[in-house]
Amino acid sequence: MGVIEKVLRSLLGSDEEELYILDCLAYLMLLIALGTFFTLLFENTPYGRYTSSTYGFPVHVKMAWFVQELPAFLLPLSLILWASPLKITVLPNQILLGMYFCHYVQRSLLYPFLIRGGKPTPFASFALAFLFCFYNGYLQVRYLSQYADFPQGWVSHPCFITGSCLWFLGWIINLHSDHILRNLRSPGETGYKIPRGGAFEYVSGANFLGEIVEWVGFALAAHSVHSFAFAFFTFIVLSNRAVSHHKWYLEKFEDYPKSRKALIPFVF
């Protein structure tokens, strides 16, 4: 038994007790998502162009992204390396864990250092993001590495295949959209510009659409309340950002493409 496994056992008890806790955490995340939905009806997420001193002192944007996303990578990595995972050799679990780590290696170790400019992040937003990454990192990876038990042949099931394809499509859209946003301004330029190309031809929140599609695909392939809670929370937060960005672009730019939707191409 690994060191982390011993710590978890001393804190959480038996496998049955820990699985019960993981289930409760998933349902709690669903409740938090609903609470977030109602809160965001009256208040924009305080970051970037919506930053306000009301939400605490500013944290440098690169530092904020690096530190707040790091628990989503380091804690799961620790669980894999030092917690004697039971399901790590099972193919569906390996693929799903690969999806998770593929996203968060990029998001925590690469993305923060590729950011060009960017406004500081209010401490409240930074702290909440840090806590969520810690919470969700434990929830997703502990369940997949220790408890997720899939039927034989699950990797050839339509849910797994469709979900995996959606995850990959969303990942590509997210990466490409981030690339477009990073290169909107030439070195030394300031101010905002209209993003063009890729999924931005159809929606204002192309980067948000990509990440939502990623985790919806992940949830379909993983087929658990834990992955569904993550996808649902992601949808609630990022759809709000997409709608806010869309309204802001329409107000800011007279020549903003009128056919472009907020989040779902041709629909919304």
Tab-separated table of C-alpha atoms in Angstrom:
chain	number	residue	atom	x	y	z
A	1	MET	CA	0.000	0.000	0.000
A	2	GLY	CA	1.405	3.389	-1.054
A	3	VAL	CA	1.969	6.302	1.306
A	4	ILE	CA	-0.970	8.294	-0.090
A	5	GLU	CA	-3.141	5.191	0.080
A	6	LYS	CA	-2.371	4.854	3.796
A	7	VAL	CA	-3.235	8.509	4.372
A	8	LEU	CA	-6.503	8.141	2.467
A	9	ARG	CA	-7.408	5.005	4.385
A	10	SER	CA	-6.753	6.724	7.711
A	11	LEU	CA	-8.941	9.677	6.689
A	12	LEU	CA	-11.663	8.025	4.618
A	13	GLY	CA	-11.852	4.451	5.842
A	14	SER	CA	-12.603	1.461	3.621
A	15	ASP	CA	-13.073	1.337	-0.138
A	16	GLU	CA	-16.843	1.323	0.316
A	17	GLU	CA	-16.662	4.445	2.498
A	18	GLU	CA	-14.403	6.291	0.075
A	19	LEU	CA	-16.600	5.400	-2.913
A	20	TYR	CA	-19.593	6.728	-0.980
A	21	ILE	CA	-17.673	9.970	-0.350
A	22	LEU	CA	-16.800	10.237	-4.055
A	23	ASP	CA	-20.469	9.785	-4.961
A	24	CYS	CA	-21.438	12.482	-2.461
A	25	LEU	CA	-18.812	14.834	-3.876
A	26	ALA	CA	-20.237	14.311	-7.364
A	27	TYR	CA	-23.782	15.135	-6.254
A	28	LEU	CA	-22.464	18.122	-4.305
A	29	MET	CA	-20.779	19.381	-7.474
A	30	LEU	CA	-24.133	19.197	-9.255
A	31	LEU	CA	-25.701	21.300	-6.501
A	32	ILE	CA	-22.820	23.787	-6.646
A	33	ALA	CA	-23.306	24.035	-10.410
A	34	LEU	CA	-26.985	24.860	-9.940
A	35	GLY	CA	-26.105	27.490	-7.325
A	36	THR	CA	-23.509	28.921	-9.694
A	37	PHE	CA	-26.095	29.097	-12.471
A	38	PHE	CA	-28.435	31.254	-10.399
A	39	THR	CA	-25.569	33.432	-9.148
A	40	LEU	CA	-24.333	34.076	-12.680
A	41	LEU	CA	-27.768	35.280	-13.733
A	42	PHE	CA	-26.979	38.429	-11.760
A	43	GLU	CA	-23.177	38.636	-11.842
A	44	ASN	CA	-20.458	38.025	-14.453
A	45	THR	CA	-17.526	35.852	-13.499
A	46	PRO	CA	-14.924	38.396	-12.276
A	47	TYR	CA	-11.973	37.807	-14.585
A	48	GLY	CA	-10.341	39.366	-17.647
A	49	ARG	CA	-12.412	42.205	-19.107
A	50	TYR	CA	-14.868	41.847	-16.211
A	51	THR	CA	-12.227	42.190	-13.499
A	52	SER	CA	-13.199	44.232	-10.446
A	53	SER	CA	-11.310	45.197	-7.296
A	54	THR	CA	-14.413	44.108	-5.367
A	55	TYR	CA	-13.175	40.513	-5.563
A	56	GLY	CA	-9.798	40.956	-3.900
A	57	PHE	CA	-6.291	42.004	-4.813
A	58	PRO	CA	-5.059	41.196	-8.333
A	59	VAL	CA	-2.883	38.164	-9.090
A	60	HIS	CA	-0.612	38.233	-12.146
A	61	VAL	CA	-2.453	36.397	-14.916
A	62	LYS	CA	0.314	33.896	-15.741
A	63	MET	CA	0.947	33.121	-12.093
A	64	ALA	CA	-2.787	32.782	-11.454
A	65	TRP	CA	-3.339	30.323	-14.298
A	66	PHE	CA	-0.279	28.249	-13.377
A	67	VAL	CA	-1.015	27.976	-9.661
A	68	GLN	CA	-4.788	27.546	-9.893
A	69	GLU	CA	-4.593	24.765	-12.494
A	70	LEU	CA	-1.650	22.928	-10.942
A	71	PRO	CA	-3.685	20.912	-8.379
A	72	ALA	CA	-5.681	19.403	-11.263
A	73	PHE	CA	-2.398	17.899	-12.470
A	74	LEU	CA	-0.229	17.326	-9.391
A	75	LEU	CA	-2.830	15.772	-7.089
A	76	PRO	CA	-4.030	13.242	-9.719
A	77	LEU	CA	-0.428	12.451	-10.626
A	78	SER	CA	0.283	11.739	-6.955
A	79	LEU	CA	-2.782	9.485	-6.779
A	80	ILE	CA	-1.514	7.526	-9.778
A	81	LEU	CA	2.095	7.215	-8.613
A	82	TRP	CA	1.725	6.673	-4.880
A	83	ALA	CA	-1.777	5.453	-4.098
A	84	SER	CA	-1.742	1.852	-5.436
A	85	PRO	CA	-4.479	2.394	-8.070
A	86	LEU	CA	-6.408	-0.806	-8.812
A	87	LYS	CA	-7.775	0.076	-12.266
A	88	ILE	CA	-4.681	1.582	-13.853
A	89	THR	CA	-4.092	-1.437	-16.117
A	90	VAL	CA	-7.657	-1.548	-17.483
A	91	LEU	CA	-7.890	-0.114	-21.016
A	92	PRO	CA	-11.017	2.099	-20.714
A	93	ASN	CA	-9.681	3.572	-17.472
A	94	GLN	CA	-6.293	4.206	-19.078
A	95	ILE	CA	-7.827	6.004	-22.056
A	96	LEU	CA	-10.065	8.180	-19.871
A	97	LEU	CA	-7.183	9.044	-17.562
A	98	GLY	CA	-5.165	9.875	-20.672
A	99	MET	CA	-7.875	12.305	-21.787
A	100	TYR	CA	-7.874	13.973	-18.388
A	101	PHE	CA	-4.090	14.323	-18.163
A	102	CYS	CA	-3.768	15.417	-21.797
A	103	HIS	CA	-5.984	18.406	-21.039
A	104	TYR	CA	-4.433	19.365	-17.722
A	105	VAL	CA	-0.790	18.937	-18.712
A	106	GLN	CA	-1.468	21.499	-21.436
A	107	ARG	CA	-3.640	23.710	-19.233
A	108	SER	CA	-1.340	23.786	-16.184
A	109	LEU	CA	2.184	23.438	-17.611
A	110	LEU	CA	1.988	24.990	-21.088
A	111	TYR	CA	-0.969	27.353	-21.437
A	112	PRO	CA	-0.022	29.807	-18.622
A	113	PHE	CA	3.355	30.521	-20.210
A	114	LEU	CA	1.896	31.057	-23.690
A	115	ILE	CA	-0.435	33.847	-22.525
A	116	ARG	CA	0.336	37.215	-24.094
A	117	GLY	CA	-0.688	40.125	-21.912
A	118	GLY	CA	-3.953	39.637	-20.098
A	119	LYS	CA	-5.444	41.425	-17.115
A	120	PRO	CA	-4.659	40.285	-13.556
A	121	THR	CA	-7.037	37.809	-11.949
A	122	PRO	CA	-8.917	38.886	-8.796
A	123	PHE	CA	-7.877	36.818	-5.792
A	124	ALA	CA	-11.402	35.483	-5.219
A	125	SER	CA	-11.586	34.042	-8.740
A	126	PHE	CA	-8.076	32.625	-8.407
A	127	ALA	CA	-8.860	30.984	-5.038
A	128	LEU	CA	-12.144	29.470	-6.235
A	129	ALA	CA	-10.469	28.062	-9.349
A	130	PHE	CA	-7.672	26.567	-7.214
A	131	LEU	CA	-10.194	24.873	-4.905
A	132	PHE	CA	-12.226	23.536	-7.824
A	133	CYS	CA	-9.156	22.049	-9.530
A	134	PHE	CA	-8.161	20.332	-6.275
A	135	TYR	CA	-11.713	19.039	-5.689
A	136	ASN	CA	-12.317	17.883	-9.244
A	137	GLY	CA	-8.845	16.425	-9.708
A	138	TYR	CA	-9.367	14.129	-6.738
A	139	LEU	CA	-12.933	13.272	-7.773
A	140	GLN	CA	-12.216	12.325	-11.388
A	141	VAL	CA	-8.875	10.591	-11.076
A	142	ARG	CA	-9.484	8.761	-7.820
A	143	TYR	CA	-12.716	7.322	-9.185
A	144	LEU	CA	-11.197	6.309	-12.535
A	145	SER	CA	-8.001	4.882	-11.073
A	146	GLN	CA	-9.548	3.033	-8.143
A	147	TYR	CA	-13.254	2.338	-8.582
A	148	ALA	CA	-14.559	2.743	-12.155
A	149	ASP	CA	-15.567	-0.712	-13.360
A	150	PHE	CA	-16.603	-0.901	-17.016
A	151	PRO	CA	-18.313	-3.773	-18.834
A	152	GLN	CA	-16.169	-6.042	-20.974
A	153	GLY	CA	-15.678	-4.527	-24.407
A	154	TRP	CA	-16.582	-1.008	-23.241
A	155	VAL	CA	-13.992	0.565	-25.569
A	156	SER	CA	-16.017	-0.656	-28.557
A	157	HIS	CA	-19.354	0.528	-27.149
A	158	PRO	CA	-21.005	3.392	-29.121
A	159	CYS	CA	-21.031	5.593	-25.985
A	160	PHE	CA	-17.293	5.206	-25.509
A	161	ILE	CA	-16.440	5.689	-29.181
A	162	THR	CA	-18.740	8.699	-29.597
A	163	GLY	CA	-17.574	10.227	-26.324
A	164	SER	CA	-13.905	9.769	-27.213
A	165	CYS	CA	-14.407	11.369	-30.638
A	166	LEU	CA	-16.246	14.303	-29.039
A	167	TRP	CA	-13.458	14.718	-26.505
A	168	PHE	CA	-10.832	14.834	-29.264
A	169	LEU	CA	-12.878	17.262	-31.369
A	170	GLY	CA	-13.398	19.546	-28.377
A	171	TRP	CA	-9.714	19.389	-27.453
A	172	ILE	CA	-8.685	20.436	-30.972
A	173	ILE	CA	-11.248	23.263	-31.061
A	174	ASN	CA	-10.060	24.480	-27.660
A	175	LEU	CA	-6.367	24.456	-28.609
A	176	HIS	CA	-6.956	26.116	-31.982
A	177	SER	CA	-9.211	28.785	-30.482
A	178	ASP	CA	-6.654	29.597	-27.788
A	179	HIS	CA	-4.036	29.922	-30.554
A	180	ILE	CA	-6.242	32.406	-32.428
A	181	LEU	CA	-6.850	34.478	-29.291
A	182	ARG	CA	-3.128	34.567	-28.435
A	183	ASN	CA	-2.270	35.882	-31.890
A	184	LEU	CA	-4.947	38.559	-32.213
A	185	ARG	CA	-2.472	41.321	-31.377
A	186	SER	CA	1.008	41.878	-32.711
A	187	PRO	CA	3.808	42.456	-30.173
A	188	GLY	CA	3.329	45.840	-28.542
A	189	GLU	CA	-0.312	46.193	-29.556
A	190	THR	CA	-3.026	46.750	-26.958
A	191	GLY	CA	-6.811	46.702	-26.982
A	192	TYR	CA	-9.341	44.161	-28.150
A	193	LYS	CA	-9.908	42.759	-31.630
A	194	ILE	CA	-12.524	40.542	-33.227
A	195	PRO	CA	-11.316	36.925	-33.293
A	196	ARG	CA	-11.628	35.313	-36.717
A	197	GLY	CA	-11.036	31.861	-38.142
A	198	GLY	CA	-11.788	28.347	-36.964
A	199	ALA	CA	-14.842	27.939	-34.763
A	200	PHE	CA	-14.841	31.713	-34.168
A	201	GLU	CA	-16.499	32.048	-37.566
A	202	TYR	CA	-19.585	30.503	-35.980
A	203	VAL	CA	-19.544	31.412	-32.276
A	204	SER	CA	-18.079	34.106	-30.032
A	205	GLY	CA	-17.050	31.586	-27.365
A	206	ALA	CA	-15.184	29.104	-29.548
A	207	ASN	CA	-12.640	28.301	-26.846
A	208	PHE	CA	-15.457	27.716	-24.360
A	209	LEU	CA	-17.360	25.558	-26.862
A	210	GLY	CA	-14.263	23.397	-27.322
A	211	GLU	CA	-13.831	22.786	-23.619
A	212	ILE	CA	-17.527	22.037	-23.109
A	213	VAL	CA	-17.481	19.507	-25.966
A	214	GLU	CA	-14.354	17.947	-24.450
A	215	TRP	CA	-15.907	17.229	-21.085
A	216	VAL	CA	-19.308	16.243	-22.474
A	217	GLY	CA	-17.469	13.651	-24.566
A	218	PHE	CA	-15.469	12.587	-21.523
A	219	ALA	CA	-18.684	12.191	-19.508
A	220	LEU	CA	-20.309	10.113	-22.267
A	221	ALA	CA	-17.284	7.817	-22.455
A	222	ALA	CA	-16.841	7.560	-18.666
A	223	HIS	CA	-20.571	7.050	-18.040
A	224	SER	CA	-20.581	8.047	-14.373
A	225	VAL	CA	-22.184	10.674	-12.158
A	226	HIS	CA	-18.671	11.917	-11.355
A	227	SER	CA	-17.836	12.752	-14.987
A	228	PHE	CA	-21.355	14.080	-15.629
A	229	ALA	CA	-21.053	16.472	-12.681
A	230	PHE	CA	-17.790	17.827	-14.111
A	231	ALA	CA	-19.299	18.283	-17.588
A	232	PHE	CA	-22.398	19.954	-16.148
A	233	PHE	CA	-20.374	22.351	-13.994
A	234	THR	CA	-18.162	23.195	-16.987
A	235	PHE	CA	-21.215	23.886	-19.140
A	236	ILE	CA	-22.797	26.185	-16.533
A	237	VAL	CA	-19.668	28.303	-16.042
A	238	LEU	CA	-18.402	28.468	-19.620
A	239	SER	CA	-21.778	28.996	-21.291
A	240	ASN	CA	-22.209	32.062	-19.073
A	241	ARG	CA	-18.804	33.350	-20.168
A	242	ALA	CA	-19.650	32.736	-23.818
A	243	VAL	CA	-22.927	34.674	-23.559
A	244	SER	CA	-21.212	37.538	-21.711
A	245	HIS	CA	-18.436	37.708	-24.326
A	246	HIS	CA	-20.967	37.666	-27.153
A	247	LYS	CA	-22.927	40.595	-25.688
A	248	TRP	CA	-19.704	42.493	-25.045
A	249	TYR	CA	-18.455	41.989	-28.617
A	250	LEU	CA	-21.776	43.164	-30.079
A	251	GLU	CA	-21.629	46.326	-27.953
A	252	LYS	CA	-17.929	46.954	-28.551
A	253	PHE	CA	-17.699	46.452	-32.327
A	254	GLU	CA	-20.185	47.886	-34.830
A	255	ASP	CA	-18.877	45.536	-37.519
A	256	TYR	CA	-19.116	42.393	-35.383
A	257	PRO	CA	-20.531	39.534	-37.534
A	258	LYS	CA	-24.273	39.491	-36.905
A	259	SER	CA	-24.612	35.845	-37.980
A	260	ARG	CA	-22.203	34.692	-35.264
A	261	LYS	CA	-23.876	33.009	-32.266
A	262	ALA	CA	-22.714	32.961	-28.628
A	263	LEU	CA	-21.952	29.276	-28.082
A	264	ILE	CA	-23.826	26.823	-30.337
A	265	PRO	CA	-23.316	27.334	-34.094
A	266	PHE	CA	-26.485	28.478	-35.936
A	267	VAL	CA	-28.560	28.063	-32.764
A	268	PHE	CA	-27.530	30.113	-29.717
